[in-house]
Tab-separated table of C-alpha atoms in Angstrom:
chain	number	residue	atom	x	y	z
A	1197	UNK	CA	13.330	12.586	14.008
A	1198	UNK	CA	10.858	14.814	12.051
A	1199	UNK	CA	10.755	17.998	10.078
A	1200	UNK	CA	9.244	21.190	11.244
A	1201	UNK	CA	7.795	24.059	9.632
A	1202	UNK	CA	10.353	27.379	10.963
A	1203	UNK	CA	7.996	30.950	10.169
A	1204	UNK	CA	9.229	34.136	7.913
A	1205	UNK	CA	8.840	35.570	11.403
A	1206	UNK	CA	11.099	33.383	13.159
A	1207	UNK	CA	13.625	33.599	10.465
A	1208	UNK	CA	13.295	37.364	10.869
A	1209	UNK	CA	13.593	37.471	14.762
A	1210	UNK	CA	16.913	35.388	14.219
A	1211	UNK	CA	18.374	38.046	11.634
A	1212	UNK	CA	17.233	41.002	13.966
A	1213	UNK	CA	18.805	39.286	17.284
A	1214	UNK	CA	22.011	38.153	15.273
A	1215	UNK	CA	21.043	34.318	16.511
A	1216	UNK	CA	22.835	31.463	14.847
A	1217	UNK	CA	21.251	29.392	12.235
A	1218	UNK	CA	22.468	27.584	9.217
A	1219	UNK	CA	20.247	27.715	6.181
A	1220	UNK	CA	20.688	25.216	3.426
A	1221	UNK	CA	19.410	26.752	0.537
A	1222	UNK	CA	17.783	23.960	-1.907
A	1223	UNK	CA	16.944	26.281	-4.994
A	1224	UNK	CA	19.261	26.468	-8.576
A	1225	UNK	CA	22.257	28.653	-8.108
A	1226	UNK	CA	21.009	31.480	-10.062
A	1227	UNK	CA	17.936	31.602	-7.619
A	1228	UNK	CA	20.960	31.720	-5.244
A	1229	UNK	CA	23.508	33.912	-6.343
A	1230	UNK	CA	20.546	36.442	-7.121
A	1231	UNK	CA	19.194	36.929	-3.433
A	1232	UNK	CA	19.117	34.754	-0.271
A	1233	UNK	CA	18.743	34.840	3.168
A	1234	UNK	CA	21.429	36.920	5.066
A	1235	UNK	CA	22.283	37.546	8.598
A	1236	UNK	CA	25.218	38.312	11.031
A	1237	UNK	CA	25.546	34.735	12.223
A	1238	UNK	CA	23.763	32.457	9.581
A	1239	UNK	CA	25.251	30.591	7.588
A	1240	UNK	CA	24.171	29.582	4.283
A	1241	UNK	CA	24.986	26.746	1.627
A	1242	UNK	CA	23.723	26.031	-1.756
A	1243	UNK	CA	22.757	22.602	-2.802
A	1244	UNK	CA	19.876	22.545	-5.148
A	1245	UNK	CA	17.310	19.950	-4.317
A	1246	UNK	CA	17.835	18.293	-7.503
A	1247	UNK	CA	21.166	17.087	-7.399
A	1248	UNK	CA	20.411	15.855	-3.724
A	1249	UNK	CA	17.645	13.048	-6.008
A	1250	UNK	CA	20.382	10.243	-5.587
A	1251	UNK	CA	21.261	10.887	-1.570
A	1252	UNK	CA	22.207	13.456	0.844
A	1253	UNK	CA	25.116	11.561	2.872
A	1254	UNK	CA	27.561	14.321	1.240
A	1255	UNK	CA	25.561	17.096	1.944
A	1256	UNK	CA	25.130	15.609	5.955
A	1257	UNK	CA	28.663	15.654	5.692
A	1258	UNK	CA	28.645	19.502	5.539
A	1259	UNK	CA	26.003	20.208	8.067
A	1260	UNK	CA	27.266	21.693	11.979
A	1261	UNK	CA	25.838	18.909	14.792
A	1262	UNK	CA	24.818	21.645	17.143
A	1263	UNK	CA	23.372	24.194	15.114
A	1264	UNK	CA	19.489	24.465	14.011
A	1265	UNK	CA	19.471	23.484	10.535
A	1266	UNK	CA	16.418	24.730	8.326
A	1267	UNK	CA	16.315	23.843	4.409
A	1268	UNK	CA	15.090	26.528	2.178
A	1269	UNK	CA	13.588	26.776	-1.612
A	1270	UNK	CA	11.431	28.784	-3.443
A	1271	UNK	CA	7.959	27.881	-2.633
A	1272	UNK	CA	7.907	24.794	0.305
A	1273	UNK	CA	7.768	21.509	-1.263
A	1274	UNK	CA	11.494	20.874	-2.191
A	1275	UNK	CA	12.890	21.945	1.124
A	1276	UNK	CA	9.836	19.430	2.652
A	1277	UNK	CA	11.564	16.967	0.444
A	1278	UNK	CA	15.341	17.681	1.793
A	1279	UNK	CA	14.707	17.574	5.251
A	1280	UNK	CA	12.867	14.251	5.062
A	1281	UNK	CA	15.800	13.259	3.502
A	1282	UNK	CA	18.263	14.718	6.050
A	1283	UNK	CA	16.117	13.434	8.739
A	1284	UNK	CA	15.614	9.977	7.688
A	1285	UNK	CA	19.547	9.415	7.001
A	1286	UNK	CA	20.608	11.646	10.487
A	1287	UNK	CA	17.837	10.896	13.124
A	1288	UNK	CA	18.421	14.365	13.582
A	1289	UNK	CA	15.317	17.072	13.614
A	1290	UNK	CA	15.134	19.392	10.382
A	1291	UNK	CA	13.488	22.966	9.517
A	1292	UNK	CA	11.771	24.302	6.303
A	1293	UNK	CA	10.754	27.531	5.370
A	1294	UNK	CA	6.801	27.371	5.728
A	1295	UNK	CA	5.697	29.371	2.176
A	1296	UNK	CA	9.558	29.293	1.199
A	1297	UNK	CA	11.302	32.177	-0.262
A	1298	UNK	CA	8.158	33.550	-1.477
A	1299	UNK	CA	6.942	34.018	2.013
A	1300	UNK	CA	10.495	35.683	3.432
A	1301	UNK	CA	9.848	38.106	0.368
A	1302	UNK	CA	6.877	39.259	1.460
A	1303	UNK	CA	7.430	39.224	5.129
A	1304	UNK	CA	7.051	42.530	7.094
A	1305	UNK	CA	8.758	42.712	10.800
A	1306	UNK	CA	6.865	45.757	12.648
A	1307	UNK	CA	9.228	47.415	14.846
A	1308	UNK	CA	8.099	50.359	16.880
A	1309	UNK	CA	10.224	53.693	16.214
A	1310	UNK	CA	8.275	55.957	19.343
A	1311	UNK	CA	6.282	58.100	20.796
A	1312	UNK	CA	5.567	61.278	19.475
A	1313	UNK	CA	5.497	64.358	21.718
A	1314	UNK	CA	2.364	65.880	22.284
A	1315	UNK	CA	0.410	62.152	21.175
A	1316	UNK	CA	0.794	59.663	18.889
A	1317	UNK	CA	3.737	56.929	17.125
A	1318	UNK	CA	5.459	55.671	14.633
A	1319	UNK	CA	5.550	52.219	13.917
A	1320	UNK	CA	8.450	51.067	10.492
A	1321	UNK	CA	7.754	47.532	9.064
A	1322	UNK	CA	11.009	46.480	7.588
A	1323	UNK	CA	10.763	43.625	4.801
A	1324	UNK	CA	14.060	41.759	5.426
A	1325	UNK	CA	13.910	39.974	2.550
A	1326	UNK	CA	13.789	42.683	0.041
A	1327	UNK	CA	15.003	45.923	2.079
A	1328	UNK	CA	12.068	47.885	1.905
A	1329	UNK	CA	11.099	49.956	4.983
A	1330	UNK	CA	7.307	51.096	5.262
A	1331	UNK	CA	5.432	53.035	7.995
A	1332	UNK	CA	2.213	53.422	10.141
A	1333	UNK	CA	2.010	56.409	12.055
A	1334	UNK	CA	-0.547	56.477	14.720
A	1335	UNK	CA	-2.409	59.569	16.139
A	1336	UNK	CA	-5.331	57.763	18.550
A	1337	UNK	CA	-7.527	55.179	17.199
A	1338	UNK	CA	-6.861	56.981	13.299
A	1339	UNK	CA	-3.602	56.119	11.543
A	1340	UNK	CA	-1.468	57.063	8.246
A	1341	UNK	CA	0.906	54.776	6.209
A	1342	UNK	CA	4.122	56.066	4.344
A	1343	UNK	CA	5.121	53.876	1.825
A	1344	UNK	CA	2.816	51.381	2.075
A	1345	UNK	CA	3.551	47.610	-0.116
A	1346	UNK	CA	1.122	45.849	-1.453
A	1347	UNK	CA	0.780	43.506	1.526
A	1348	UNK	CA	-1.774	44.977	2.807
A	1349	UNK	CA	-3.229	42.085	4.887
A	1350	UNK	CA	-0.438	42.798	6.940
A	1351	UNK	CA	-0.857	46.177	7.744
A	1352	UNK	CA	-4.884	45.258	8.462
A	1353	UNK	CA	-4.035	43.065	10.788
A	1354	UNK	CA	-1.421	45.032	13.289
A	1355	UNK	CA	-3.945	48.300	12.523
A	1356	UNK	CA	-6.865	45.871	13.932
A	1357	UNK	CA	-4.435	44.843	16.972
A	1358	UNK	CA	-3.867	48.520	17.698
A	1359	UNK	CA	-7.624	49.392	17.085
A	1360	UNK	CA	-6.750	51.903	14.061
A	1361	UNK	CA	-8.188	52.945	11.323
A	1362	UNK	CA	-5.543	53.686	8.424
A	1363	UNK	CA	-7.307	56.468	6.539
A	1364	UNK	CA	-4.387	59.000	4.839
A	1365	UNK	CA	-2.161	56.797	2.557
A	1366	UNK	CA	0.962	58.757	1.526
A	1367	UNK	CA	3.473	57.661	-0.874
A	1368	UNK	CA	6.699	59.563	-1.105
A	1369	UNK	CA	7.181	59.192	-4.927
A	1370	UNK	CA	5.552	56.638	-7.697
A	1371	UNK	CA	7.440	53.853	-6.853
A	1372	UNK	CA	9.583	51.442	-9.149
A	1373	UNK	CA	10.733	48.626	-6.835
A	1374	UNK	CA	7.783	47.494	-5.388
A	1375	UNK	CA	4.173	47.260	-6.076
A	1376	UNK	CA	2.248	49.973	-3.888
A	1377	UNK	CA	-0.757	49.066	-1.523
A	1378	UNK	CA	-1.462	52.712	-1.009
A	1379	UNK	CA	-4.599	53.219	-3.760
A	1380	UNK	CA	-6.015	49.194	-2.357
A	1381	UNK	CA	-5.974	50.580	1.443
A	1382	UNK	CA	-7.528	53.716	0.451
A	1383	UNK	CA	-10.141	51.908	-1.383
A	1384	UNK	CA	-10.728	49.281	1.488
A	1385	UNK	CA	-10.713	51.742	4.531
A	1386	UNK	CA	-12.683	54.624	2.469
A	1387	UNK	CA	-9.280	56.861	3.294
A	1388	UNK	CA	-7.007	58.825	0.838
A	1389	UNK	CA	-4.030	58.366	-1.187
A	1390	UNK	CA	-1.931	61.091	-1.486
A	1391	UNK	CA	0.597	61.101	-4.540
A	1392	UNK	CA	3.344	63.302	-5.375
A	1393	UNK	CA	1.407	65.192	-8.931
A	1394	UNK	CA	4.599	65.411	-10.775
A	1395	UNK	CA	5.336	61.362	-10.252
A	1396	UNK	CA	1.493	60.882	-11.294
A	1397	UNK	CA	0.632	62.810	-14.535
A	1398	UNK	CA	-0.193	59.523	-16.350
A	1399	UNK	CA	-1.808	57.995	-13.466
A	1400	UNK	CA	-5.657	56.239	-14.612
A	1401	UNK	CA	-7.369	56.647	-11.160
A	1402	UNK	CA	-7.791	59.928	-8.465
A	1403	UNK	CA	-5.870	60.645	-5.871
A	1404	UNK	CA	-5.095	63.741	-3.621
A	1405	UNK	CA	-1.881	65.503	-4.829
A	1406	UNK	CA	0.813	65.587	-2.137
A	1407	UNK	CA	1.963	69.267	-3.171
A	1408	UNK	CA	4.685	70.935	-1.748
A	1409	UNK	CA	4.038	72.368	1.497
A	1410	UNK	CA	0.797	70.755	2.301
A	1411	UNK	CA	-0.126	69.806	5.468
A	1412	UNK	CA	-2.171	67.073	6.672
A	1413	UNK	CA	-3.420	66.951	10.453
A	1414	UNK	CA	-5.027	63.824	11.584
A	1415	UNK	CA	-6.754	61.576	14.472
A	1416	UNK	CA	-7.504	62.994	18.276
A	1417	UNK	CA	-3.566	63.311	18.822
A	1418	UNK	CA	-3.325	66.197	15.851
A	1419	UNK	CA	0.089	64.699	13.962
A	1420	UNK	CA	0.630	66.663	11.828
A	1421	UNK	CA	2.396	65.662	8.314
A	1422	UNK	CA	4.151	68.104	6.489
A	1423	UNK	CA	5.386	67.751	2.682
A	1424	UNK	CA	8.441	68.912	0.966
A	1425	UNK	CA	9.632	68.795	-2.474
A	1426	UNK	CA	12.852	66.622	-2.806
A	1427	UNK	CA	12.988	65.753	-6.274
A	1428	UNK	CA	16.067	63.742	-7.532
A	1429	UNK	CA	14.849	59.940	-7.403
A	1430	UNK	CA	12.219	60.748	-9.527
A	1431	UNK	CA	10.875	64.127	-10.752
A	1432	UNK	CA	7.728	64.148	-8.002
A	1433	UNK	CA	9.656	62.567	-4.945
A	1434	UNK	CA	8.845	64.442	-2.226
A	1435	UNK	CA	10.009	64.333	2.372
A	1436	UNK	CA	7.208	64.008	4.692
A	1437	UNK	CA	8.079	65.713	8.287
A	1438	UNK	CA	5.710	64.697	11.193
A	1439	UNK	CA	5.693	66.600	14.002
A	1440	UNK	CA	8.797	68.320	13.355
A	1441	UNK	CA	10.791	64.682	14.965
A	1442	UNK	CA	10.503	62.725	11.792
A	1443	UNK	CA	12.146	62.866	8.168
A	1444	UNK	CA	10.456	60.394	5.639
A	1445	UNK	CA	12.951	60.508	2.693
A	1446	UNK	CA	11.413	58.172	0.414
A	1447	UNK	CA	14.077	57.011	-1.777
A	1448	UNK	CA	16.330	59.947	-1.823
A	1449	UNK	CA	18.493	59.732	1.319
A	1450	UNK	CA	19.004	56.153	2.772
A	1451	UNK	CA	21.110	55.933	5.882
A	1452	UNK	CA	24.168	54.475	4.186
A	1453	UNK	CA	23.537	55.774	0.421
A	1454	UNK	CA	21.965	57.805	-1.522
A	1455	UNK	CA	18.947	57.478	-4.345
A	1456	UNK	CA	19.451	56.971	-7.434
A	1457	UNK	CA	18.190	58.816	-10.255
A	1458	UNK	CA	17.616	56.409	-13.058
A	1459	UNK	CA	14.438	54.554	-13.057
A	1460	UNK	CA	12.353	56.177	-14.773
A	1461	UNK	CA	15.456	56.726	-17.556
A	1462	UNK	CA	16.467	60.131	-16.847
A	1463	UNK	CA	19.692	59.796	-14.983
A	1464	UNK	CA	21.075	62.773	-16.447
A	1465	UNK	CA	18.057	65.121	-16.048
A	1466	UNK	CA	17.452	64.419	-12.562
A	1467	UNK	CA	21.270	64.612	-10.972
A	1468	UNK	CA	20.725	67.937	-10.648
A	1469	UNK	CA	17.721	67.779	-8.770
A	1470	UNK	CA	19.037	65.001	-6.370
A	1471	UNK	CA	22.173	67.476	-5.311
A	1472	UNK	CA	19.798	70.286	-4.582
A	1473	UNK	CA	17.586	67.972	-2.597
A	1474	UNK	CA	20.594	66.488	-0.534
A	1475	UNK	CA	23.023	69.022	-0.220
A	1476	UNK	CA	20.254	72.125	-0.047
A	1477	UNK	CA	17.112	71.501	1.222
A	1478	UNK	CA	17.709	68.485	3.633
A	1479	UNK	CA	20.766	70.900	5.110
A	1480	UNK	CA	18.260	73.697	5.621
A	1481	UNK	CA	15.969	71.538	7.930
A	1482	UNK	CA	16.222	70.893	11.539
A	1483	UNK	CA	18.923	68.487	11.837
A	1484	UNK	CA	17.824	66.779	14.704
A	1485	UNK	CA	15.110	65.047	12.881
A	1486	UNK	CA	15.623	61.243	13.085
A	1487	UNK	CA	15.235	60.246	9.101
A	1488	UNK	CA	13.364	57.397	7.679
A	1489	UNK	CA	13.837	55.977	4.630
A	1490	UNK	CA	11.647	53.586	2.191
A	1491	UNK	CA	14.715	51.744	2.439
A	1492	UNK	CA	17.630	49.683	3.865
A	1493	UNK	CA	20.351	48.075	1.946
A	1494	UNK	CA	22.796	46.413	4.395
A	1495	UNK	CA	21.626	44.656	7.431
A	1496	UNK	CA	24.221	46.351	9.777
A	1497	UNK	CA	21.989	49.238	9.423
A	1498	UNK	CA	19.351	47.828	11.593
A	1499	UNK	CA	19.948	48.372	15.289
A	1500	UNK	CA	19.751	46.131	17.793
A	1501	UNK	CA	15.957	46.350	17.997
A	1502	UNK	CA	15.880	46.274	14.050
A	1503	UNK	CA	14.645	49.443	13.516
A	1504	UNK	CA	16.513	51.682	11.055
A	1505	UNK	CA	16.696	55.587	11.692
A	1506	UNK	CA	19.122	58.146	12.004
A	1507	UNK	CA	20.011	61.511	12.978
A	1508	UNK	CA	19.467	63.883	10.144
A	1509	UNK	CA	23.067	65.894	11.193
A	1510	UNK	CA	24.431	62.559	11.661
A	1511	UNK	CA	23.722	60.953	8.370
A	1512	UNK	CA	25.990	64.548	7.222
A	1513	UNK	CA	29.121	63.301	8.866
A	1514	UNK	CA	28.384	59.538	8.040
A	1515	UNK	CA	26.609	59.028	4.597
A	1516	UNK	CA	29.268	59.187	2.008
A	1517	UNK	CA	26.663	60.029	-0.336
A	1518	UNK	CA	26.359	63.262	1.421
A	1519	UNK	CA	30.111	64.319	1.408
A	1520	UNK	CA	31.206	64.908	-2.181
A	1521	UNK	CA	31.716	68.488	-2.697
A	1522	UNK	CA	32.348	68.864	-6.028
A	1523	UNK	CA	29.620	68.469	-8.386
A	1524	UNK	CA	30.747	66.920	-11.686
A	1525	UNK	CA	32.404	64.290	-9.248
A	1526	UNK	CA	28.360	63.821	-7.865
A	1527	UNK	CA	26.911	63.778	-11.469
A	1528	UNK	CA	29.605	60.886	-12.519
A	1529	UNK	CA	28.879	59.231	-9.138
A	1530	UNK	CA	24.976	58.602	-9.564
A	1531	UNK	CA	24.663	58.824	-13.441
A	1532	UNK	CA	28.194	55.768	-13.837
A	1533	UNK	CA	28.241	52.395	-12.446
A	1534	UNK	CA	24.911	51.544	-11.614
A	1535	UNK	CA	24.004	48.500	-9.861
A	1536	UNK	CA	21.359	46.514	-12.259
A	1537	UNK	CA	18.107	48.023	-12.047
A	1538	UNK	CA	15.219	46.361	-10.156
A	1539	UNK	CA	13.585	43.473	-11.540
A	1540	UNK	CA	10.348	44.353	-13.646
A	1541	UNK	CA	10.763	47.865	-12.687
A	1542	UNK	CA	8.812	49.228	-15.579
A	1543	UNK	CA	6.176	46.639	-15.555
A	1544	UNK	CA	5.921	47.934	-11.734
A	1545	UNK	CA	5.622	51.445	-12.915
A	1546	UNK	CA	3.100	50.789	-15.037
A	1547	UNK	CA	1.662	48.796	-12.152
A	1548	UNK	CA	1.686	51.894	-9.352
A	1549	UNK	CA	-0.094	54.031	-12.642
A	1550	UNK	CA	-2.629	51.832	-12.406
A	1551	UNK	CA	-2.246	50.714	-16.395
A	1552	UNK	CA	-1.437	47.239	-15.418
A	1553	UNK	CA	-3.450	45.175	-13.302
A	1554	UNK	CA	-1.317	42.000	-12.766
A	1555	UNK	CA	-2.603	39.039	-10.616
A	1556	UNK	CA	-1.565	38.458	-7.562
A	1557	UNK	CA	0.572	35.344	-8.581
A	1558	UNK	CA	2.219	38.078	-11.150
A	1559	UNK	CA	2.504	40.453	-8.645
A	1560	UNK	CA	4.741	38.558	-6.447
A	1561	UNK	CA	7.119	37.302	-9.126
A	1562	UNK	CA	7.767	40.604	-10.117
A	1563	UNK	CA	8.756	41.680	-6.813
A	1564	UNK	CA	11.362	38.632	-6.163
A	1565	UNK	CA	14.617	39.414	-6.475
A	1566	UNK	CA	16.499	42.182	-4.264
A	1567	UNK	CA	16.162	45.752	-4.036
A	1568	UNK	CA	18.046	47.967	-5.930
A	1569	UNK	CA	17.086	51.272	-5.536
A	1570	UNK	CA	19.835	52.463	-4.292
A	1571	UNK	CA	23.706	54.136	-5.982
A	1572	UNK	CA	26.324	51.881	-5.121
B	1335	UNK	CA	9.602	17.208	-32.828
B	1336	UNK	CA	10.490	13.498	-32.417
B	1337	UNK	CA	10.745	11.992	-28.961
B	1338	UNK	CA	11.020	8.720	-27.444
B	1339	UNK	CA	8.334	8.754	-24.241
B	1340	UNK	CA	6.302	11.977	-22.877
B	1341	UNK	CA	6.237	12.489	-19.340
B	1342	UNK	CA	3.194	14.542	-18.026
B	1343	UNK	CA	4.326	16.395	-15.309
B	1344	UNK	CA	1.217	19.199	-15.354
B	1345	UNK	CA	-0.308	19.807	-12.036
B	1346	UNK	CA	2.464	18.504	-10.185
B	1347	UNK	CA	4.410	20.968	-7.821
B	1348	UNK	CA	8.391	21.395	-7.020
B	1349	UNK	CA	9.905	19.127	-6.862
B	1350	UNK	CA	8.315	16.599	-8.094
B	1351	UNK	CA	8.366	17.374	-12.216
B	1352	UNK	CA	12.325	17.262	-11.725
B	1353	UNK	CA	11.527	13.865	-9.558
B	1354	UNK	CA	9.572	12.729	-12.540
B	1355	UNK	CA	11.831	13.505	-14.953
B	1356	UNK	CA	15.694	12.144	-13.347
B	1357	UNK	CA	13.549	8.689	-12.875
B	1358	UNK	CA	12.429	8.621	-16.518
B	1359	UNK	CA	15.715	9.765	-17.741
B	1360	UNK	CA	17.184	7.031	-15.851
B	1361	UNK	CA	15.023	4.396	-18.161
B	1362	UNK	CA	16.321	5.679	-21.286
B	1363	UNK	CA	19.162	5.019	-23.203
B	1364	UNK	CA	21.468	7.880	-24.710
B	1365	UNK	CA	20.251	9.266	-27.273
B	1366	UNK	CA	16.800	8.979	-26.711
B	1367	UNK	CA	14.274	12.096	-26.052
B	1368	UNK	CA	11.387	12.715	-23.294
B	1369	UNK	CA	9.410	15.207	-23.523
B	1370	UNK	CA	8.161	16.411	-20.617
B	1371	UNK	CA	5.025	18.995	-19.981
B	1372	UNK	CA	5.131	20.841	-16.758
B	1373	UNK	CA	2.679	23.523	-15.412
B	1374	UNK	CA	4.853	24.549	-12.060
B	1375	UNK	CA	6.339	27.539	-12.611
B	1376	UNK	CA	9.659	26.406	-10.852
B	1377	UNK	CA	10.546	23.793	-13.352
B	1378	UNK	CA	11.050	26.282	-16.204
B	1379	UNK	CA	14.411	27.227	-14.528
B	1380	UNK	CA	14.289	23.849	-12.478
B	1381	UNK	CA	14.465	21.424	-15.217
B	1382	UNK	CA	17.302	23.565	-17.369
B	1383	UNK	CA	19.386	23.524	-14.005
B	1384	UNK	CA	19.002	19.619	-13.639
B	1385	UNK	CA	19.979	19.329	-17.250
B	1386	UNK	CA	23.213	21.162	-17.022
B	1387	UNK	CA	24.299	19.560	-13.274
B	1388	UNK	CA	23.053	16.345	-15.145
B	1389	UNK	CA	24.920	16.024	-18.286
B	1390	UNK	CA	21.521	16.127	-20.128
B	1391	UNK	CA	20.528	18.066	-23.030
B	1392	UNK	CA	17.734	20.809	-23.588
B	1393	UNK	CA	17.437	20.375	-27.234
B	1394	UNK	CA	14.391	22.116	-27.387
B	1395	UNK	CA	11.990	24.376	-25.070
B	1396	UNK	CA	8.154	26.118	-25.985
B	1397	UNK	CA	5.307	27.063	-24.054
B	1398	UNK	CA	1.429	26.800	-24.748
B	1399	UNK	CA	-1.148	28.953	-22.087
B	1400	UNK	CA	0.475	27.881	-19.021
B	1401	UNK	CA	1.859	24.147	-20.106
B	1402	UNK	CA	6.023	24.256	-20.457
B	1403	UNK	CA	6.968	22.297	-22.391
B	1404	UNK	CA	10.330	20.353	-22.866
B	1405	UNK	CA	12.357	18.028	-25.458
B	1406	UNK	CA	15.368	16.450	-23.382
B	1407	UNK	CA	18.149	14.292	-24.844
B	1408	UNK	CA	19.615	11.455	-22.707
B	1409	UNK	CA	23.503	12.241	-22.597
């Protein structure tokens, strides 16, 4: 009988391979009720570690005999605690979250998307815990990032395991969600960070504007990066296409919704924008390309390799974002019955502008919570 | 405010202030106050949760730099 530690890592291989695994979740119910760990076949129970002071015999009561069981709380030490507890009263061995749910937020799976013809590919790093989807294109031993959190360790170290340099740093649109590592990797590699001009007018360092129609070639393999204008999500987003295979759509087309418009509190201004973006300029494009969003929302949109992409043409016939013909019906859609907006989403603004400089211990309590940049 | 024992709980990480606290709380009679001071950022939702799921009363809650700070009442 003893505890072990169980990795973000492992958790995440267990959510991407639909493997069984019941989670007993040790933090208050609010903690709870606001985000938690979800998967096809775990199972999950609340039972804050403080009412489980005088005894767990009714919580062993509640717990499957043949099933891994791993205890989870916020940081580590209370889900320690519980499985000591579990363990001493079962004989049975017991998991904890190593870092807690601190660690799961802030825990990127890379996935590779493919080759790209003619050289090069795509790598997405999907952050189960909070739904955000970032990139790493790679063209030779130089590389590019789309999207890129604030984890940057991360990135470092799968770059160093390819033996790439990340030197072009491209965010999509100034984001509100999450805090952006794209100006920190810049600065550490000596590379640039490209920012849509119309998200960054009050922006307090340089960057290279990501203008319409620019294009970026890079590394031995010559991928080249195209920008588009999609405004709608905010008033700068803007597509990246690489190679003519690959749609980066930032936060304005998600495979199973669409962005919304409100963040920077301009709902009504920007609908229009959004519908020309969705229903005009995405329809003009190729529709083969496979699109890649800066996010996921449900976890059935991961395949079975947990990547998350879709055919552009596809996502016409599918996304029910992309099927409502009549506009005022669109305007009510993404301007009415909004989910709550992010948590800290202006202090994050302020954040990406580079006005703010929280710590890192800031930084990640900002971030907690899940995503929400999403209609519907 | 007026309160029957103080429990320092600074420097001490989840879950141990709430640990702290339920066995002091168990010493006291009803009525009585402990204040507590905690420096873990967990307890300041931690220790309201344990209040409510205990019966026990916040009566009072402040903060000074990083030191939480709270006045409970023994139900």
């Amino acid at each position: 009988m003893t505890i072990k530690a169980m990795k973000a890592g492992e958790v995440a291989k267990k959510v991407i391979n639909k493997d069984d695994l019941f989670i007993v979740d040790v933090r208050n119910n609010d903690a709870y009720d606001d985000w938690k760990i979800e998967g096809e076949n775990i199972t999950s129970i609340n039972r804050p570690y403080f009412d489980l002071l005088d005894g767990v015999e009714e919580l062993v009561k509640e717990l499957p005999e043949n099933k891994e069981v791993l205890v989870v709380c916020a940081k580590e030490g209370s889900s320690q605690f519980v499985a000591e507890e579990l363990s001493e009263a079962t004989g049975r061995d017991f998991y904890y979250l190593e870092g807690g749910m601190k660690t799961w937020s802030e825990h990127l799976e890379p996935v590779k998307l493919g080759d790209l013809e003619g050289g090069g590919s795509v790598y997405q790093f999907v952050r189960l815990g909070k739904g955000c989807l970032s990139y790493m294109i790679v063209s030779g031993d130089e590389g590019a990032m789309v999207d890129p959190l604030r984890l940057t360790d991360q990135y470092e170290a799968f770059a160093e395991k390819l033996g790439v340099k990340v030197l072009h740093m491209f965010d999509t649109h100034l984001h509100a969600d999450h805090i952006s590592g794209g100006r920190r990797l810049a600065e550490k590699t000596g590379g640039t960070y490209y920012l849509p001009p119309k998200d960054a007018e009050e922006v307090t360092f340089n960057f290279e504007p990501l203008e319409d129609g620019k294009e970026i070639t890079f590394g031995p393999d010559e991928v080249k990066v195209k920008a588009v204008y999609t405004p709608g999500h905010t008033i700068g987003s803007t597509s990246l296409v690489v190679n003519d295979t690959y749609l980066f759509t930032g936060d304005i087309l998600f495979l199973d919704s669409i962005g919304r418009p409100d963040l920077a509190g301009l709902a009504e201004d920007w609908v229009g924008d959004l519908r020309e973006s969705l229903y005009v300029r995405y329809k003009k494009m190729n529709q083969d390309l496979l699109v890649l969003p800066a996010h996921f929302a449900k976890l059935k949109e991961l395949d079975e390799q947990g990547r998350v992409e879709a055919r552009l043409g596809d996502l016409y016939e599918e996304n029910e974002g992309l099927q409502v013909e009549d506009e005022n019906e669109f305007r009510k859609m993404v301007t009415e019955n909004l989910p709550p907006q992010p948590n800290s989403y202006k202090e994050i603004r302020q954040t990406n502008m580079g006005k703010v400089t929280p710590d890192a211990e800031e930084e990640t309590e900002m971030e907690i919570g899940p995503n929400r940049c999403a209609v519907s | 405010m007026e309160s029957t024992k103080v429990l320092d709980a600074k420097g001490l990480a989840c879950p141990m202030p709430v640990v702290k606290v339920k066995k002091e709380m168990d010493q006291l009679q009803s009525g009585d106050i402990l204040e507590v001071l905690a420096t873990d950022k967990g307890a300041k939702s931690d220790i309201p949760a344990w209040a409510k799921s205990s019966g026990n009363e916040i009566i009072k809650e402040d903060q000074e730099d990083s030191v939480l700070k709270f006045w409970i009442k023994k139900a």
